[in-house]
Short mmCIF file of C-alpha atoms and ligand atoms in Angstrom, two decimals:
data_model
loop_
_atom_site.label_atom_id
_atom_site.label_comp_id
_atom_site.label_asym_id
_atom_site.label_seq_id
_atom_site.Cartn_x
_atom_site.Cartn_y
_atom_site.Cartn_z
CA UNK A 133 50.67 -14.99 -10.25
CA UNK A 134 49.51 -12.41 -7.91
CA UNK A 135 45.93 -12.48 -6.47
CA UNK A 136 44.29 -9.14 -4.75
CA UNK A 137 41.74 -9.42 -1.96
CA UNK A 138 39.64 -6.77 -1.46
CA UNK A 139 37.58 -7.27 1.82
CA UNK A 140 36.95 -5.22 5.10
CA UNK A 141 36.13 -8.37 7.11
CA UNK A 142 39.50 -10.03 8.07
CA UNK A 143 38.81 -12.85 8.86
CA UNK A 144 37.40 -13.95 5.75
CA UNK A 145 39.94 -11.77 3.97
CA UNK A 146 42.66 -14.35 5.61
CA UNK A 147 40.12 -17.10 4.85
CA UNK A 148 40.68 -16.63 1.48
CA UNK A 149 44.01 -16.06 1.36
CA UNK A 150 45.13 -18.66 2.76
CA UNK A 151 42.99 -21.41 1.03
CA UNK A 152 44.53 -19.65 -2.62
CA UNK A 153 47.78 -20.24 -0.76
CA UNK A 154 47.37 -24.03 -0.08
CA UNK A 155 46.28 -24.76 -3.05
CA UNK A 156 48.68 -22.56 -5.18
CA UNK A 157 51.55 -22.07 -3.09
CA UNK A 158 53.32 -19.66 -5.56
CA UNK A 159 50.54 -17.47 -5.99
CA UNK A 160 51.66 -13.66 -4.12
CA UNK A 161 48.43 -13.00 -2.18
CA UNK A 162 48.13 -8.86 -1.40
CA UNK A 163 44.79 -7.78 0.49
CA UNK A 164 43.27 -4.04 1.43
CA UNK A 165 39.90 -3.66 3.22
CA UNK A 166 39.57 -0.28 1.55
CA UNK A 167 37.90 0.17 -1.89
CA UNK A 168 39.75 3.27 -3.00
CA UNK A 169 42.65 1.45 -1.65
CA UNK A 170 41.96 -1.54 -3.56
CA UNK A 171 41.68 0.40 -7.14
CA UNK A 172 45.40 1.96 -6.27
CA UNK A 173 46.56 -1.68 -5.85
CA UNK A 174 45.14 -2.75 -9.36
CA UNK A 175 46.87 0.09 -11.02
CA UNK A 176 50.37 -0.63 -8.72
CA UNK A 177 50.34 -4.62 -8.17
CA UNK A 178 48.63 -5.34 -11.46
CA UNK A 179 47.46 -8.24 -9.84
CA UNK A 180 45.83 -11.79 -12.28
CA UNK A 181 42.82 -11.87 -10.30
CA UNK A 182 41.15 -9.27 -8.24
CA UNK A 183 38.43 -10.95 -5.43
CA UNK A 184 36.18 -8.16 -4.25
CA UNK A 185 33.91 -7.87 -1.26
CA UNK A 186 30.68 -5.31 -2.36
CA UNK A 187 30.27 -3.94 0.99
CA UNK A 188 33.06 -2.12 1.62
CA UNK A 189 33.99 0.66 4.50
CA UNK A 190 35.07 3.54 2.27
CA UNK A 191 33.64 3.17 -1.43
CA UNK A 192 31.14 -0.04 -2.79
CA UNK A 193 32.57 -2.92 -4.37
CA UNK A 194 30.37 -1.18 -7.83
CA UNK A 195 32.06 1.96 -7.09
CA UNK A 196 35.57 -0.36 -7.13
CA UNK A 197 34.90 -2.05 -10.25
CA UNK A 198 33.64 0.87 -12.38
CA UNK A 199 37.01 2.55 -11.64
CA UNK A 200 38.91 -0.15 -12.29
CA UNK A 201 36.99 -0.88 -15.53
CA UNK A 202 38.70 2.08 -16.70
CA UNK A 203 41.83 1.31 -17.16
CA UNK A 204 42.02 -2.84 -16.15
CA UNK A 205 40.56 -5.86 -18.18
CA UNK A 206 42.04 -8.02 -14.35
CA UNK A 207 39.43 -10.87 -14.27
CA UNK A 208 37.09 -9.59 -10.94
CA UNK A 209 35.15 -12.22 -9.05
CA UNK A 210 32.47 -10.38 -6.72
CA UNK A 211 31.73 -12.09 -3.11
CA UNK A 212 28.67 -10.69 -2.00
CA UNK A 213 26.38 -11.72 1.15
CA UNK A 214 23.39 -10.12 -1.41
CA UNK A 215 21.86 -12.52 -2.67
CA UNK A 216 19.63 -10.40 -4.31
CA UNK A 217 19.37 -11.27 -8.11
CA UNK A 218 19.60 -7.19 -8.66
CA UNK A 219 23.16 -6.81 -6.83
CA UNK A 220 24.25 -9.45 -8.85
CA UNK A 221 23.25 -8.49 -12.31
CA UNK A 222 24.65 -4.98 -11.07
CA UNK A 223 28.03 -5.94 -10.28
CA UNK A 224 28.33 -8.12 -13.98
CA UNK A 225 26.98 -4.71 -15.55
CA UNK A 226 29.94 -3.15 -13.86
CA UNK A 227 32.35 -5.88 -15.70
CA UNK A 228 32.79 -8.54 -12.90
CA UNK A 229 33.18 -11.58 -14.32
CA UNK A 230 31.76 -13.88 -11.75
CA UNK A 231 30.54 -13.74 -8.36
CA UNK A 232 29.94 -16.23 -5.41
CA UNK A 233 27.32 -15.44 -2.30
CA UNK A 234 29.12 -15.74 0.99
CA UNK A 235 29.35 -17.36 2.93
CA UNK A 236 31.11 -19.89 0.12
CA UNK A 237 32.55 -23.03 0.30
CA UNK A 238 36.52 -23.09 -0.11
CA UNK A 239 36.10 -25.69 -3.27
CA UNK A 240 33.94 -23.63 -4.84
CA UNK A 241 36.12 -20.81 -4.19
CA UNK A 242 39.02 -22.69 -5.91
CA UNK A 243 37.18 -24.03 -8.97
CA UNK A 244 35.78 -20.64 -9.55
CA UNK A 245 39.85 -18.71 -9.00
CA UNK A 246 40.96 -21.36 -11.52
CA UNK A 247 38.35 -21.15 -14.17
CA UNK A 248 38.63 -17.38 -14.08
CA UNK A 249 42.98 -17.64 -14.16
CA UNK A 250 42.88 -20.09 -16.80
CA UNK A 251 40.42 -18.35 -18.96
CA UNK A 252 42.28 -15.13 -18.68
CA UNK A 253 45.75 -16.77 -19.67
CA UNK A 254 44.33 -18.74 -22.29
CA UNK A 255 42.79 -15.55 -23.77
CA UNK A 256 45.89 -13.86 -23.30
CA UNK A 257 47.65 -16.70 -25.37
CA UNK A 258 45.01 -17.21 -28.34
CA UNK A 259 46.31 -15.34 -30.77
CA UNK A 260 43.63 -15.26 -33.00
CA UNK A 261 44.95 -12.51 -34.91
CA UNK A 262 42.37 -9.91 -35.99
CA UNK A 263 38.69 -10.99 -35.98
CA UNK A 264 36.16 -9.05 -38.28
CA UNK A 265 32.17 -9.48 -39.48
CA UNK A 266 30.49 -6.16 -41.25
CA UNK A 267 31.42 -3.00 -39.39
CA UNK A 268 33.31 -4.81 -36.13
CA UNK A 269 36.96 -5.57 -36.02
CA UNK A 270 38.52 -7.44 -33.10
CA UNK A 271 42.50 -7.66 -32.42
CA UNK A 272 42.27 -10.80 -30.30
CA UNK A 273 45.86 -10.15 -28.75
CA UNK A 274 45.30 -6.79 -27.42
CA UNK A 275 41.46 -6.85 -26.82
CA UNK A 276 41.07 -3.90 -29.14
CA UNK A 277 37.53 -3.59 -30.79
CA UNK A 278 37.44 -1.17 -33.65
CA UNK A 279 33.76 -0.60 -34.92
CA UNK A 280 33.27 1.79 -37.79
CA UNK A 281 36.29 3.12 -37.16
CA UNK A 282 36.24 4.10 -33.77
CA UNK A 283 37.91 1.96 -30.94
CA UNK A 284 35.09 0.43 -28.20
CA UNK A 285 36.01 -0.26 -24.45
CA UNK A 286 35.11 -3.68 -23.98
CA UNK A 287 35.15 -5.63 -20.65
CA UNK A 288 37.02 -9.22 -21.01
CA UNK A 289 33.20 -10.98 -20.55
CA UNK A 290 31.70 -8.47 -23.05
CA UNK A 291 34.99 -9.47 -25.53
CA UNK A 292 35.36 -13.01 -25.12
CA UNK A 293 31.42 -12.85 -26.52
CA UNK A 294 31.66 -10.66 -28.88
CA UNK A 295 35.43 -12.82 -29.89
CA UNK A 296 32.67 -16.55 -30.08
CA UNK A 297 30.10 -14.08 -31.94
CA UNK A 298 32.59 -13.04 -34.56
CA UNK A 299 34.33 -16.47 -35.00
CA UNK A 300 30.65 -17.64 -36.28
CA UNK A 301 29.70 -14.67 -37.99
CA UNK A 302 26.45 -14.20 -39.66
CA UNK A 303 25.66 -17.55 -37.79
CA UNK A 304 23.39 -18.29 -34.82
CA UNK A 305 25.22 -18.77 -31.58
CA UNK A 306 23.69 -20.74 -28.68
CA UNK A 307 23.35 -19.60 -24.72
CA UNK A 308 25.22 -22.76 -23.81
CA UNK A 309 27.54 -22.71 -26.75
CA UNK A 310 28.57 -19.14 -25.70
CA UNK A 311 28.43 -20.15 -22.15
CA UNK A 312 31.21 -22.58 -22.51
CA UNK A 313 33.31 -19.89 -24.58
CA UNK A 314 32.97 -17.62 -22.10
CA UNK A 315 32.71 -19.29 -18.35
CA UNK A 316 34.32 -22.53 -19.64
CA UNK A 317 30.86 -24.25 -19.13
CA UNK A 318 27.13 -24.14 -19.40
CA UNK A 319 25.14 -23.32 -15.84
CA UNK A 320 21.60 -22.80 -15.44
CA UNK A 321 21.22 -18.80 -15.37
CA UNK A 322 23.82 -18.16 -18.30
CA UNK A 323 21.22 -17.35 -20.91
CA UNK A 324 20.33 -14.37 -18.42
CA UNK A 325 23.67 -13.47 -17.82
CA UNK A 326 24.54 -13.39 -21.46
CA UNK A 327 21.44 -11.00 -21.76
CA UNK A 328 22.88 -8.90 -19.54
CA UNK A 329 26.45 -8.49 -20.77
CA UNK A 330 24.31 -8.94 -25.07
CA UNK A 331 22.65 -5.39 -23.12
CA UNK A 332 25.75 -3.67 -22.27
CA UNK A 333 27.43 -4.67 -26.01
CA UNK A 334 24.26 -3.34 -27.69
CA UNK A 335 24.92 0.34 -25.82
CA UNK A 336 28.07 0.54 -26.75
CA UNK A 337 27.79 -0.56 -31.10
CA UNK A 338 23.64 -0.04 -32.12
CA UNK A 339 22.74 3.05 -32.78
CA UNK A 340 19.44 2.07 -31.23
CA UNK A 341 20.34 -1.10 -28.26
CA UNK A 342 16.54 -1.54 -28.35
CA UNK A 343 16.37 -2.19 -31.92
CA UNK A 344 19.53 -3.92 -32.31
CA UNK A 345 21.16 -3.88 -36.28
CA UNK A 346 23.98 -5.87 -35.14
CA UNK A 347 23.77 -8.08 -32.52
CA UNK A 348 20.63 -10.07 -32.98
CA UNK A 349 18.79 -12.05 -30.77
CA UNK A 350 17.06 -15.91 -31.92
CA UNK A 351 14.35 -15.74 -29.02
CA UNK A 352 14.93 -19.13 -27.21
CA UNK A 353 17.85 -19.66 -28.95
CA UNK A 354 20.96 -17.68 -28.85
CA UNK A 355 22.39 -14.63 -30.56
CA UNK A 356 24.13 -13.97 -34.04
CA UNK A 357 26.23 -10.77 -35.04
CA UNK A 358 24.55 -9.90 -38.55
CA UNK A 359 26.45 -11.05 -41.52
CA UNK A 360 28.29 -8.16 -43.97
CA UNK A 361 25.77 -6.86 -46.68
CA UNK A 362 27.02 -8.60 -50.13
CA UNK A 363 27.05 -6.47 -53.21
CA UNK A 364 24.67 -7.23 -56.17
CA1 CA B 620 32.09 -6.38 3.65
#
């Protein structure tokens, strides 16, 4: 297990590092304070876990993630000092897949390292072989969407939704029911998280994301993928 920091200020770079370290002494902790830096060391350390600062000397933390977004699913929790509810919707657009407000509490820290690890290897392990409702088909091993024939980029958040969507297809899905498939549990904001990452799905499968023909939306409720026209 290798974990990358990415954080200018050093003393909560080592902060960080060293509470992973106590609590998972095997884990290989590698740090930069440099965004650019920081993408080079996704590509080259291909690291489990990627913990990145926003504010960030050379290049933002967004600036970070969208590049790495290219060619890396790595699980990315965002620290940010913004507590501003935009930054933070921002940085999930951009495919983090949590964040934390500094300053943070080490616990929290761990819980959160942990639940993003374990989802990550448990999604690498469920083999649920090859996923499919109307035009969308999902190989759960390697990620790989295929809709209408073309392949889709999807983020790990945006597949591990689509992945709960298409187990119950044609059925309504609820926020806290696709919380726990995705963060490992419900928490208070997830229904606008979800509407967030539900956005960012829509763009890249409707034809029109504001009048959605696939993913559909239960106002209140929760979301369904529409079921396969039957013949006749
Ligand atoms: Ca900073």
């Amino acid at each position: 297990m290798k974990v990358l920091i990415v954080e200018d200020n050093p003393e909560i770079s080592t902060a960080i590092g060293v509470t992973v370290q106590i609590r998972w002494p095997d884990v290989r902790v590698v740090t930069t304070h440099l965004g650019e830096r920081g993408v080079e060391m996704v590509e080259s350390e291909k690291p489990d876990l990627v913990i990145l600062d926003l504010g960030l000397p050379d290049i933002s933390g967004y600036e970070v993630l969208k590049r790495v977004r290219l060619f890396s699913v790595v699980p990315v929790l965002v620290l940010t000092v913004r507590s501003d509810e935009d930054d933070v919707v921002k940085a999930l657009e951009y495919g983090a897949d949590d964040y934390m407000i500094k300053p943070f509490r080490k616990l929290e820290l761990l819980s959160r390292v942990q639940a993003l690890l374990r989802r990550y290897s448990t999604f690498q392990e469920q083999g649920e072989g090859t996923l499919s409702c109307g035009l969308l088909s999902l190989d759960t091993s390697t990620g790989k969407l295929i809709y209408s024939g073309k392949e889709v980029r999807l983020t790990n958040t945006e597949r591990r939704i689509l992945q709960h969507l298409m187990r119950n297809c044609g059925h309504v899905v609820t926020y806290s029911s696709l919380a726990e498939a995705v963060w490992g549990n419900d928490y208070p904001d997830a229904a606008d998280s979800l509407k967030v990452y539900v956005r960012r799905l829509r763009e890249k499968v409707e034809t029109d994301p504001s009048d959605p023909k696939i993913i559909l939306t239960t106002a209140g409720i929760g979301y369904s993928l529409a079921a396969p026209e039957k013949s006749g």
